[in-house]
Amino acid sequence: MTNAFAFDAKQFDTAQLESVFLAPARAFAALSVDFTEKLVNAQLDATKVYADTNLAQLRSLAEVKDAEGLKSYLEGQQEVAKELTERMKGDAEKVVALQQEFAQESQKLTESTVKQAQESAEQATETASKAVKEAAPKAAK
């Protein structure tokens, strides 16, 4: 007695599995890793700038020795706040650009995968049609 669910290696098309499922999955994984790397690097760069700025401000505050020094320090805080605000705006724009790039690349990848799947389905249909046309005369005998 044969098992109807037994694996038949002759019917298993590894090239089709590769082109329809595995290659697109690897491409999307690579795209995701690249996006994550860029995003993490942007965050690390921003964090370093913010930490360096904060440390510099703490050093400046620690050097205040009199009322004039405190006044100078406080006046400088406005400029630091302005610079940090501009930096945050630039960092946010950078993250948005990265996300847009990821979305566009994901869409291209999806369109390519769908097109490839359609082509594979068409080839499979053609192959099946040919097999049926060839088998029909033999079955009629």
Coordinates of C-alpha atoms in Angstrom, one line a residue:
M1 CA 0.0 0.0 0.0
T2 CA 1.4 3.4 -0.9
N3 CA 1.0 6.5 1.2
A4 CA -0.8 9.2 -0.8
F5 CA 1.1 11.9 1.2
A6 CA 4.6 10.4 0.5
F7 CA 7.2 12.8 -0.7
D8 CA 8.0 12.4 -4.4
A9 CA 11.3 13.9 -5.2
K10 CA 10.6 13.8 -9.0
Q11 CA 7.7 16.2 -8.6
F12 CA 9.5 18.6 -6.3
D13 CA 10.9 21.5 -8.2
T14 CA 13.6 23.2 -6.2
A15 CA 14.3 25.8 -8.8
Q16 CA 10.7 27.0 -8.6
L17 CA 10.8 26.9 -4.8
E18 CA 14.0 29.0 -4.9
S19 CA 12.6 31.6 -7.4
V20 CA 9.1 31.9 -5.9
F21 CA 9.8 31.7 -2.2
L22 CA 13.4 31.6 -1.0
A23 CA 15.0 34.2 -3.2
P24 CA 12.4 36.9 -2.5
A25 CA 12.5 36.0 1.2
R26 CA 16.3 36.4 1.3
A27 CA 16.1 39.7 -0.7
F28 CA 13.6 41.1 1.7
A29 CA 15.7 39.9 4.7
A30 CA 18.7 41.6 3.2
L31 CA 16.7 44.8 2.6
S32 CA 15.5 44.7 6.2
V33 CA 19.0 44.2 7.6
D34 CA 20.3 47.1 5.5
F35 CA 17.5 49.4 6.7
T36 CA 18.1 48.4 10.3
E37 CA 21.8 49.0 10.0
K38 CA 21.3 52.5 8.5
L39 CA 18.7 53.3 11.2
V40 CA 20.9 52.1 14.0
N41 CA 23.9 54.0 12.7
A42 CA 21.8 57.2 12.4
Q43 CA 20.6 56.7 16.0
L44 CA 24.1 56.1 17.2
D45 CA 25.4 59.2 15.5
A46 CA 22.6 61.3 16.9
T47 CA 23.1 59.9 20.4
K48 CA 26.8 60.6 20.3
V49 CA 26.2 64.2 19.2
Y50 CA 23.6 64.7 22.0
A51 CA 25.8 63.1 24.6
D52 CA 28.8 65.2 23.5
T53 CA 26.8 68.4 23.6
N54 CA 25.4 67.5 27.1
L55 CA 28.9 66.7 28.4
A56 CA 30.3 70.0 27.0
Q57 CA 27.4 71.9 28.7
L58 CA 28.1 70.2 32.0
R59 CA 31.8 71.1 31.7
S60 CA 30.9 74.7 30.9
L61 CA 28.6 74.8 33.9
A62 CA 31.3 73.3 36.2
E63 CA 33.6 76.1 35.1
V64 CA 31.2 78.8 36.3
K65 CA 32.8 80.7 39.1
D66 CA 30.8 84.0 39.4
A67 CA 27.6 85.8 38.4
E68 CA 29.1 86.9 35.1
G69 CA 30.1 83.4 34.3
L70 CA 26.6 82.1 35.1
K71 CA 25.1 84.8 33.0
S72 CA 27.3 83.9 30.1
Y73 CA 26.6 80.2 30.5
L74 CA 22.8 80.8 30.5
E75 CA 23.0 83.0 27.4
G76 CA 24.9 80.3 25.7
Q77 CA 22.1 77.8 26.5
Q78 CA 19.8 79.5 24.1
E79 CA 22.2 78.9 21.2
V80 CA 22.8 75.3 22.3
A81 CA 19.0 74.8 22.5
K82 CA 18.6 76.2 19.0
E83 CA 21.4 74.0 17.6
L84 CA 19.9 70.9 19.2
T85 CA 16.5 71.7 17.8
E86 CA 18.0 72.0 14.3
R87 CA 19.9 68.8 14.9
M88 CA 16.7 66.9 16.0
K89 CA 14.8 68.2 13.0
G90 CA 17.6 67.0 10.7
D91 CA 17.7 63.6 12.4
A92 CA 14.0 63.2 12.1
E93 CA 14.2 64.1 8.4
K94 CA 16.9 61.5 8.0
V95 CA 14.8 58.8 9.6
V96 CA 11.8 59.7 7.4
A97 CA 14.0 59.5 4.3
L98 CA 15.3 56.1 5.4
Q99 CA 11.7 54.8 6.0
Q100 CA 10.6 56.1 2.6
E101 CA 13.6 54.5 0.9
F102 CA 12.8 51.2 2.6
A103 CA 9.1 51.4 1.6
Q104 CA 10.0 52.1 -2.1
E105 CA 12.6 49.3 -2.2
S106 CA 10.1 46.9 -0.5
Q107 CA 7.5 47.9 -3.1
K108 CA 9.9 47.3 -6.0
L109 CA 10.8 43.9 -4.5
T110 CA 7.2 42.9 -4.1
E111 CA 6.4 43.9 -7.6
S112 CA 9.3 41.9 -8.9
T113 CA 8.3 38.9 -6.9
V114 CA 4.7 39.0 -8.1
K115 CA 5.9 39.3 -11.7
Q116 CA 8.2 36.4 -11.2
A117 CA 5.4 34.3 -9.6
Q118 CA 3.1 35.1 -12.5
E119 CA 5.7 34.1 -15.0
S120 CA 6.3 30.8 -13.1
A121 CA 2.6 30.1 -13.0
E122 CA 2.3 30.8 -16.7
Q123 CA 5.2 28.4 -17.4
A124 CA 3.7 25.7 -15.2
T125 CA 0.4 26.1 -17.0
E126 CA 2.0 25.8 -20.4
T127 CA 4.0 22.7 -19.3
A128 CA 0.8 21.1 -17.9
S129 CA -1.1 21.9 -21.1
K130 CA 1.6 20.4 -23.3
A131 CA 1.6 17.3 -21.1
V132 CA -2.2 16.9 -21.3
K133 CA -2.1 17.4 -25.1
E134 CA 0.6 14.8 -25.4
A135 CA -1.0 12.4 -23.0
A136 CA -4.5 12.7 -24.5
P137 CA -3.8 10.8 -27.8
K138 CA -1.9 8.1 -25.9
A139 CA -4.8 7.7 -23.4
A140 CA -7.3 7.4 -26.3
K141 CA -5.5 4.3 -27.7

